Amino acid sequence: MGFGNKADTSPEKGTDPRRSSEMALLDICRHQDWKAILTPFGAQNFSVSCGSEVTCDEFKVPVGVDPSKFMNRFSEKDGKLKLQFNHGTTTLAFKFQHGVIVAVDSRCTAGKYIDTQYFKKVIEINPYLLGTMSGSAADCVYWERVLAQHCRIYKLRNKEQITVSAASKLLSNMLAGYRGMGLSIGSMICGWDKKGPGLYYVDENGTRLSGNMFSTGSGHSYAYGVMDSGHRYDLTVPEAYDLAQRAIYHATHRDAYSGGTVNMYHVKQDGWIKVSQEDVGKLYQKYLKERQ
Amino acid sequence: MAARYDRAITVFSPDGHLFQVEYAQEAVKKGSTAVGIRGKDIVVLGVEKKSVAKLQEERTVRKICALDEHVCMAFAGLTADARIVINRARVECQSHRLTVEDPVTVEYITRYIATLKQRYTQSNGRRPFGISALIVGFDYDGTPRLYQTDPSGTYHAWKSNAIGRSAKTVREFLEKNYTEEAIATDNDAIKLAIKALLEVVQSGGKNIELAVIRRSQPLKILESKEIETLVAEIEKEKEEEAEKKKQKKAT
């Protein structure tokens, strides 16, 4: 490892005194991986930087644990161990002429055991922005709170509310940095900003889609069935509330991992309102009466 | 006293000065004049063109540069420093578009450039950027903006301002002549910029370079013919004014 072996293409070569002393030290130490030894606990920095003011957190991972390799063992097709990350929940959101309706269930499960029937799966980022959660509760709660922090900082720095597209982009960039490391998040960012009503679906792969209607979670297919059959752009507000409630109810009826209550929000031009929180059992009775 | 405190940028003098920053501001005062005017639907940047050597191609050094489709800047001071700042600002504009899916506001990119300049007043072994910049453009909601930054990293919004060699003279002219009616139309705003520069530029229209941004339109650099036409108009107006005054005196 002499001087001649280094292919140094940096433009600062020879001008920055710190770099030349580092390289001299490298030569003396003859270590390939000196960085791992010199940084505390050999920590590796995973950082996602998306511009000067919109940089994201650095997350130190202890040496010896490479999350991507760890997860690969469990996602091999023919492996003996297979970890399935199901997004055990049902959430939905759709746009219509009067804004965006967001409806979620509230059951939190750990395998076959129901943790709680009354979990808040919608995070109120600011009076104009909502984020839904499906997947791993811990991941969702943590990352959406980090998103809320970034949104607040954006508002302080730029003196205007963050747009829905920017907020969803921030979240998807953060998650893309941890791709393959086993995060499980299926989130919809909903709001009304200077560009009008906004609805984005963001997940742990870094997918980010804009659309008029989304449903996530293990019960999403049931919810899509009901939503697709009843959705029109020109729904009235009561019709939209009814459609969203019905869709979540039917998903909770058939999906084991969804249930509890239906929490519904309506995002309007001047902010969101919480429309209702109905227990699924009561809804069952209500719809039963309708059929009779 | 000053000699002991201007070596390293990180040192304050006993009376609270950062001498390197002040010397950078002196470097700016040596640069050719630039003037910026904020109109109602237009923003104008004008610079004094330095005379080029006989064999030099004229168009290689431009003092007015677009940072994005809706923002541009002119600078006074060290051209090489300006190149670095402009490159970083251009990258930041695109980075902002990528992450936030919105074009930068003029204030955002000004703040970025000012933060960049400030960083260089507070680190080891680096000297400050020797440029002041005039940054103009339109925000997403259509508001015209004009900001000025200086080597210390401060920035302010202005209705119109000048930087560089004879900035003081030009600014005094603008303070007298910048009125709501003076910038009533786009053409008036452009003429005001030319008039301001003519105060200090030596040989008239040939040594002026002008750029405008109109709302929702990209940067446009005026051709020398257009500038000559406008200069001729201004001369004519001046003569008419002088005639009127003579007549008034006579009667």
XYZ file of C-alpha atoms in Angstrom:
543
model
C 0.000 0.000 0.000
C 2.491 2.636 -1.119
C 1.796 6.074 -2.461
C 1.811 4.852 -6.014
C -1.051 2.418 -5.493
C -3.669 4.957 -4.598
C -5.925 6.010 -7.392
C -6.741 9.417 -6.106
C -9.054 11.303 -8.402
C -10.262 13.915 -5.956
C -9.691 17.489 -7.093
C -8.509 18.462 -3.617
C -5.562 16.085 -3.729
C -2.504 17.774 -2.345
C -4.294 20.984 -1.364
C -6.197 19.939 1.746
C -3.716 19.377 4.577
C -6.082 17.187 6.570
C -6.488 14.656 3.797
C -2.808 14.207 3.181
C -2.179 13.566 6.867
C -4.998 11.010 6.904
C -3.465 9.212 3.978
C -0.035 9.253 5.580
C -1.541 7.690 8.694
C -3.290 5.090 6.571
C 0.008 4.075 5.073
C 1.570 3.625 8.477
C -1.356 1.687 9.906
C -1.856 -0.489 6.848
C -5.462 -1.125 7.739
C -8.145 -1.667 5.147
C -11.056 -0.965 7.404
C -9.666 1.759 9.669
C -12.949 3.640 9.676
C -14.773 0.842 11.434
C -12.109 0.708 14.136
C -11.825 4.414 14.724
C -15.540 5.209 14.980
C -17.221 4.327 18.276
C -18.357 0.712 18.427
C -17.479 0.470 14.773
C -20.854 1.982 14.055
C -21.904 2.403 10.481
C -23.806 5.460 9.461
C -26.820 5.018 7.299
C -27.909 8.436 6.236
C -30.276 9.638 3.603
C -29.591 13.119 2.449
C -32.120 14.774 0.209
C -30.913 18.360 -0.124
C -29.544 20.998 2.186
C -32.450 21.698 4.475
C -34.452 18.568 3.941
C -31.824 16.097 5.201
C -32.981 13.068 7.109
C -31.811 11.314 10.232
C -28.704 9.245 10.477
C -29.291 5.870 11.988
C -26.351 4.102 13.529
C -26.390 0.347 13.189
C -24.042 -1.621 15.464
C -21.205 -3.486 13.831
C -21.783 -7.139 13.089
C -25.443 -6.647 12.213
C -26.116 -5.959 8.577
C -29.890 -5.696 8.492
C -30.225 -6.429 4.787
C -28.254 -9.677 4.983
C -30.122 -10.637 8.146
C -33.466 -10.179 6.421
C -32.402 -12.026 3.286
C -32.229 -15.284 5.196
C -35.896 -14.992 6.084
C -37.200 -13.996 2.728
C -35.589 -16.709 0.632
C -38.241 -18.589 -1.254
C -37.235 -22.109 -0.243
C -35.789 -21.205 3.132
C -36.874 -23.133 6.181
C -37.677 -19.916 8.022
C -39.967 -17.477 6.340
C -41.024 -14.249 8.020
C -44.122 -12.806 6.481
C -44.720 -9.175 7.124
C -48.419 -8.750 6.654
C -49.850 -5.330 7.061
C -52.517 -6.484 9.503
C -55.141 -3.810 9.293
C -57.487 -2.075 6.893
C -57.143 1.555 5.955
C -58.605 3.448 3.057
C -58.719 6.920 1.597
C -60.371 8.402 -1.468
C -60.718 11.784 -3.118
C -64.027 13.240 -4.191
C -65.457 16.623 -5.013
C -65.507 17.827 -1.402
C -62.008 16.714 -0.423
C -60.512 13.492 0.896
C -62.165 10.891 3.133
C -59.888 8.780 5.328
C -61.171 5.748 7.215
C -59.252 3.181 9.257
C -59.974 0.302 11.594
C -58.414 0.144 15.034
C -57.348 -3.425 15.764
C -53.744 -4.084 16.700
C -52.595 -7.728 16.521
C -49.450 -9.608 17.389
C -49.745 -12.899 15.548
C -52.973 -14.515 16.690
C -53.323 -12.316 19.757
C -55.242 -9.050 19.719
C -53.213 -6.373 21.446
C -55.892 -3.750 21.509
C -59.126 -2.901 19.738
C -58.676 0.822 20.066
C -55.411 1.755 18.394
C -55.062 5.130 16.666
C -53.992 4.411 13.125
C -54.224 7.946 11.862
C -51.521 10.381 12.842
C -52.509 14.045 12.749
C -49.372 15.630 11.346
C -50.777 19.152 11.265
C -54.270 20.644 10.846
C -54.050 20.045 7.081
C -52.195 16.744 6.877
C -53.046 13.219 7.967
C -51.002 10.033 7.785
C -52.494 6.540 8.047
C -50.650 3.523 9.347
C -50.639 -0.116 8.383
C -48.004 -2.749 8.909
C -45.759 -2.791 11.902
C -47.175 -0.487 14.557
C -43.768 0.463 15.937
C -42.333 1.359 12.540
C -45.355 3.382 11.511
C -45.649 5.336 14.733
C -41.947 6.157 14.810
C -41.457 7.129 11.189
C -44.628 9.132 10.891
C -43.695 11.090 13.984
C -40.296 11.787 12.391
C -42.211 12.938 9.323
C -44.322 15.233 11.505
C -41.146 16.703 12.937
C -39.809 17.435 9.453
C -43.123 19.008 8.459
C -43.013 21.328 11.471
C -39.420 22.326 10.716
C -40.378 22.962 7.085
C -43.163 25.265 8.200
C -40.844 27.200 10.514
C -38.156 27.590 7.879
C -40.329 28.392 4.890
C -43.270 30.120 6.597
C -45.795 28.044 4.707
C -47.404 24.646 5.130
C -45.611 21.750 3.526
C -47.370 20.329 0.465
C -48.752 16.797 0.504
C -46.390 15.789 -2.304
C -43.370 17.096 -0.406
C -44.380 15.387 2.837
C -44.947 12.055 1.102
C -41.641 12.467 -0.754
C -39.813 13.060 2.537
C -41.328 9.917 4.025
C -40.611 7.763 0.990
C -37.004 8.991 0.824
C -36.519 8.170 4.494
C -37.938 4.688 4.008
C -35.973 4.052 0.824
C -32.798 4.357 2.864
C -33.828 1.353 4.938
C -34.932 -0.781 2.038
C -34.395 -4.473 2.622
C -33.884 -3.998 6.338
C -37.278 -5.256 7.378
C -39.360 -2.140 7.887
C -43.044 -2.670 7.363
C -45.023 0.455 6.618
C -47.982 1.034 4.334
C -49.056 4.595 4.749
C -51.290 7.078 3.021
C -50.493 10.762 3.295
C -53.648 12.828 2.836
C -54.134 16.569 2.912
C -55.215 19.747 1.240
C -52.526 22.202 0.158
C -52.034 25.020 -2.322
C -52.308 22.517 -5.167
C -55.677 21.177 -3.969
C -56.566 17.859 -2.281
C -53.653 15.413 -2.199
C -53.489 11.671 -1.590
C -50.297 9.612 -1.737
C -49.569 5.991 -0.886
C -46.089 5.355 0.551
C -44.671 1.996 1.554
C -41.511 0.442 2.946
C -40.099 -0.355 -0.488
C -39.961 3.309 -1.303
C -43.084 3.139 -3.489
C -44.840 6.443 -3.677
C -48.014 6.734 -5.729
C -50.449 9.563 -6.208
C -54.028 8.511 -6.781
C -57.719 9.046 -6.207
C -58.355 5.961 -4.114
C -56.179 3.670 -2.026
C -56.658 0.928 0.503
C -53.897 -0.817 2.433
C -53.549 -3.674 4.846
C -54.673 -7.276 5.079
C -58.280 -6.266 4.538
C -57.661 -4.022 1.584
C -59.242 -6.284 -1.015
C -62.569 -6.307 0.832
C -62.460 -2.549 1.195
C -61.626 -2.046 -2.501
C -64.615 -4.179 -3.474
C -67.044 -1.984 -1.577
C -65.327 1.282 -2.520
C -65.107 0.475 -6.211
C -68.777 -0.399 -6.394
C -69.915 2.812 -4.743
C -67.349 5.493 -5.560
C -68.083 8.456 -7.808
C -66.311 11.794 -7.924
C -69.566 13.663 -7.363
C -70.617 11.935 -4.143
C -72.281 14.130 -1.545
C -70.640 14.381 1.830
C -73.069 12.038 3.676
C -72.820 9.500 0.844
C -69.038 9.601 1.039
C -69.088 9.085 4.823
C -71.427 6.144 4.399
C -69.293 4.565 1.663
C -66.080 4.802 3.676
C -67.693 3.389 6.794
C -69.225 0.526 4.889
C -65.965 -0.367 3.195
C -64.043 -0.596 6.478
C -66.915 -2.439 8.151
C -67.010 -5.125 5.476
C -63.263 -5.555 5.688
C -63.419 -5.972 9.453
C -66.242 -8.445 9.055
C -64.209 -10.851 6.921
C -60.576 -10.104 7.797
C -59.411 -11.504 11.110
C -56.747 -8.879 11.570
C -59.084 -5.897 11.238
C -61.733 -4.790 13.685
C -62.467 -2.631 16.676
C -63.822 0.726 15.602
C -64.006 2.680 12.351
C -62.229 6.025 12.685
C -63.189 8.425 9.931
C -61.703 11.793 8.959
C -62.676 14.310 6.280
C -59.970 16.578 4.830
C -61.434 19.867 3.619
C -59.852 23.010 2.255
C -59.537 24.599 5.672
C -58.223 21.458 7.367
C -59.376 18.029 8.465
C -62.189 17.138 10.835
C -62.744 13.885 12.689
C -66.091 12.698 11.480
C -66.851 9.706 13.647
C -65.583 6.786 15.669
C -68.074 3.927 15.376
C -67.776 0.523 16.953
C -67.909 -2.225 14.338
C -70.454 -4.223 16.314
C -72.892 -1.303 16.245
C -72.381 -0.960 12.522
C -73.195 -4.634 12.103
C -76.538 -4.099 13.840
C -77.195 -0.973 11.765
C -76.604 -2.689 8.432
C -78.537 -5.750 9.533
C -81.594 -3.591 10.178
C -81.206 -1.995 6.756
C -81.332 -5.360 5.093
C -84.554 -6.259 6.826
C -4.374 46.607 15.249
C -6.117 45.253 12.200
C -3.006 43.443 11.002
C -3.045 40.984 13.879
C -6.685 40.017 13.436
C -7.094 39.481 9.757
C -4.996 36.361 9.295
C -7.427 33.619 10.209
C -11.070 34.067 9.398
C -12.224 32.519 12.653
C -10.808 35.254 14.837
C -12.836 38.224 16.076
C -10.958 41.476 16.613
C -11.255 43.100 20.049
C -13.803 45.578 18.762
C -15.974 42.856 17.275
C -15.003 42.927 13.595
C -14.446 40.014 11.290
C -11.835 41.616 9.130
C -11.770 38.978 6.398
C -15.460 39.509 5.822
C -14.959 43.260 5.611
C -12.094 42.822 3.185
C -14.351 40.574 1.112
C -16.866 43.418 0.993
C -14.080 45.648 -0.300
C -13.432 43.125 -3.052
C -17.084 43.376 -3.979
C -16.810 47.139 -4.259
C -14.157 46.648 -6.924
C -16.469 44.601 -9.124
C -18.549 46.054 -11.944
C -21.951 47.475 -11.067
C -25.123 45.426 -11.074
C -28.627 46.778 -10.517
C -31.886 44.974 -9.822
C -35.437 46.313 -10.083
C -38.614 44.627 -8.896
C -41.584 45.650 -10.998
C -45.186 44.526 -10.803
C -45.098 41.758 -13.407
C -41.428 41.832 -14.261
C -38.047 41.717 -12.560
C -35.021 43.308 -14.213
C -31.297 42.783 -13.747
C -28.755 45.061 -15.364
C -24.973 44.828 -15.238
C -22.137 46.976 -16.434
C -20.229 45.031 -19.049
C -16.491 45.235 -18.687
C -14.787 46.092 -21.932
C -13.164 42.992 -23.417
C -9.775 42.745 -25.018
C -9.654 42.892 -28.817
C -9.045 39.194 -29.357
C -11.405 37.987 -26.628
C -14.749 36.458 -27.568
C -17.440 38.529 -25.997
C -19.949 35.976 -24.825
C -17.805 33.706 -22.663
C -18.230 35.543 -19.396
C -21.795 36.253 -18.400
C -22.519 38.092 -15.209
C -26.216 37.275 -15.234
C -26.944 33.575 -14.738
C -30.131 31.585 -14.499
C -30.375 29.435 -11.385
C -33.634 27.826 -12.493
C -36.361 28.637 -14.982
C -37.897 31.266 -12.729
C -34.897 32.571 -10.764
C -31.735 34.286 -11.886
C -28.920 36.184 -10.277
C -26.295 38.790 -11.018
C -23.193 39.263 -8.912
C -20.450 41.761 -8.213
C -16.981 40.703 -7.128
C -14.745 37.734 -7.866
C -16.055 35.882 -10.905
C -14.435 32.583 -9.913
C -16.122 32.606 -6.504
C -19.413 33.401 -8.177
C -19.084 30.363 -10.428
C -18.866 28.065 -7.404
C -21.836 29.659 -5.676
C -23.917 29.541 -8.852
C -23.128 25.864 -9.415
C -24.137 24.940 -5.889
C -27.297 27.030 -6.132
C -28.279 25.383 -9.411
C -27.844 21.919 -7.925
C -29.874 22.955 -4.889
C -32.701 24.242 -7.096
C -32.979 20.864 -8.785
C -32.569 18.978 -5.535
C -35.449 20.975 -4.120
C -37.589 20.185 -7.161
C -36.813 16.510 -6.711
C -37.576 16.242 -3.002
C -40.353 18.746 -2.578
C -41.850 18.510 -6.097
C -42.091 22.274 -6.212
C -39.788 24.921 -7.678
C -37.738 26.850 -5.108
C -39.058 30.123 -3.819
C -36.652 33.017 -4.365
C -36.353 33.373 -0.594
C -35.388 29.712 -0.189
C -32.566 29.804 -2.698
C -31.360 33.147 -1.303
C -31.318 31.625 2.168
C -29.359 28.667 0.816
C -26.755 30.910 -0.817
C -26.529 33.077 2.299
C -26.092 29.993 4.530
C -23.372 28.761 2.189
C -21.569 32.087 2.423
C -21.896 32.186 6.206
C -20.414 28.719 6.516
C -17.283 30.006 4.844
C -16.987 32.798 7.414
C -16.903 30.312 10.236
C -14.581 27.510 9.244
C -10.882 26.894 9.364
C -8.606 27.583 6.505
C -11.260 29.031 4.236
C -11.829 32.582 3.156
C -15.279 34.063 2.552
C -16.764 34.274 -0.935
C -15.891 37.648 -2.419
C -19.230 38.285 -4.062
C -22.501 40.032 -3.420
C -25.444 38.668 -5.335
C -28.737 40.092 -6.540
C -31.268 37.284 -6.842
C -34.519 37.903 -8.675
C -37.437 35.812 -9.708
C -41.077 34.899 -9.250
C -42.483 32.577 -6.609
C -44.953 29.799 -7.317
C -47.832 32.139 -6.462
C -46.603 34.790 -8.924
C -45.101 37.322 -6.494
C -41.986 39.032 -7.860
C -38.992 39.076 -5.508
C -35.575 40.701 -5.323
C -33.008 39.734 -2.693
C -29.450 40.804 -2.068
C -26.771 38.749 -0.285
C -23.324 39.843 0.827
C -20.115 38.047 1.815
C -21.047 37.926 5.497
C -24.026 35.721 4.716
C -26.831 38.174 5.448
C -29.658 38.667 3.018
C -32.429 41.203 2.653
C -35.370 41.768 0.351
C -35.335 44.937 -1.705
C -37.603 46.820 -4.069
C -34.536 47.782 -6.030
C -30.848 47.775 -5.258
C -27.379 48.052 -6.733
C -24.066 46.362 -5.898
C -20.504 46.789 -7.067
C -18.343 49.692 -8.072
C -20.633 52.698 -7.937
C -23.399 51.125 -5.947
C -23.881 54.150 -3.753
C -24.495 56.524 -6.679
C -26.900 54.131 -8.322
C -28.756 53.481 -5.094
C -29.193 57.208 -4.499
C -30.562 57.559 -8.035
C -32.977 54.704 -7.398
C -34.114 56.124 -4.081
C -35.069 59.321 -5.889
C -36.609 57.737 -8.950
C -38.174 54.424 -7.864
C -41.850 55.256 -7.554
C -44.996 53.276 -8.212
C -45.512 55.126 -11.496
C -41.903 54.706 -12.514
C -42.407 50.918 -12.598
C -46.014 50.973 -13.763
C -45.380 48.969 -16.931
C -42.754 46.383 -17.841
C -41.075 48.777 -20.229
C -40.873 51.462 -17.583
C -39.123 49.089 -15.194
C -36.572 48.158 -17.864
C -35.981 51.823 -18.682
C -35.476 52.633 -15.015
C -32.773 49.975 -14.815
C -31.041 51.384 -17.880
C -31.307 54.933 -16.578
C -29.773 53.837 -13.277
C -26.851 52.165 -15.018
C -26.323 55.078 -17.424
C -25.520 57.199 -14.367
C -22.304 55.305 -13.816
C -21.461 53.446 -17.010
C -19.019 55.163 -19.269
C -19.974 54.851 -22.896
C -23.718 54.284 -22.878
C -25.731 51.366 -24.241
C -22.787 49.322 -25.483
C -21.569 48.582 -21.981
C -24.884 47.493 -20.508
C -26.204 43.963 -20.328
C -29.814 43.485 -19.333
C -31.931 40.499 -18.417
C -35.610 40.277 -17.540
C -37.941 37.647 -16.142
C -41.645 38.080 -16.736
C -44.189 36.104 -14.740
C -44.406 32.491 -15.973
C -41.746 33.111 -18.586
C -38.097 32.074 -18.541
C -35.129 34.412 -18.284
C -34.639 36.621 -21.322
C -31.373 38.413 -22.024
C -31.978 41.508 -24.105
C -30.048 41.892 -27.339
C -27.816 44.884 -27.821
C -30.153 46.232 -30.499
C -33.069 46.309 -28.054
C -30.899 48.046 -25.491
C -29.785 50.629 -28.072
C -33.429 51.319 -28.944
C -34.321 51.818 -25.309
C -31.291 54.018 -24.698
C -32.286 56.133 -27.678
C -35.818 56.459 -26.221
C -34.396 57.535 -22.894
C -32.149 60.135 -24.545
C -35.146 61.469 -26.434
C -37.207 61.706 -23.253
C -34.358 63.535 -21.548
C -34.165 66.049 -24.368
C -37.916 66.605 -24.254
C -37.698 67.180 -20.494
C -34.846 69.663 -20.981
C -36.877 71.483 -23.699
C -39.897 71.762 -21.437
C -37.796 73.176 -18.650
C -36.249 75.733 -21.008
C -39.685 76.793 -22.193
C -40.911 77.118 -18.626
C -37.949 79.293 -17.756
C -38.464 81.390 -20.815
C -42.160 82.076 -20.074
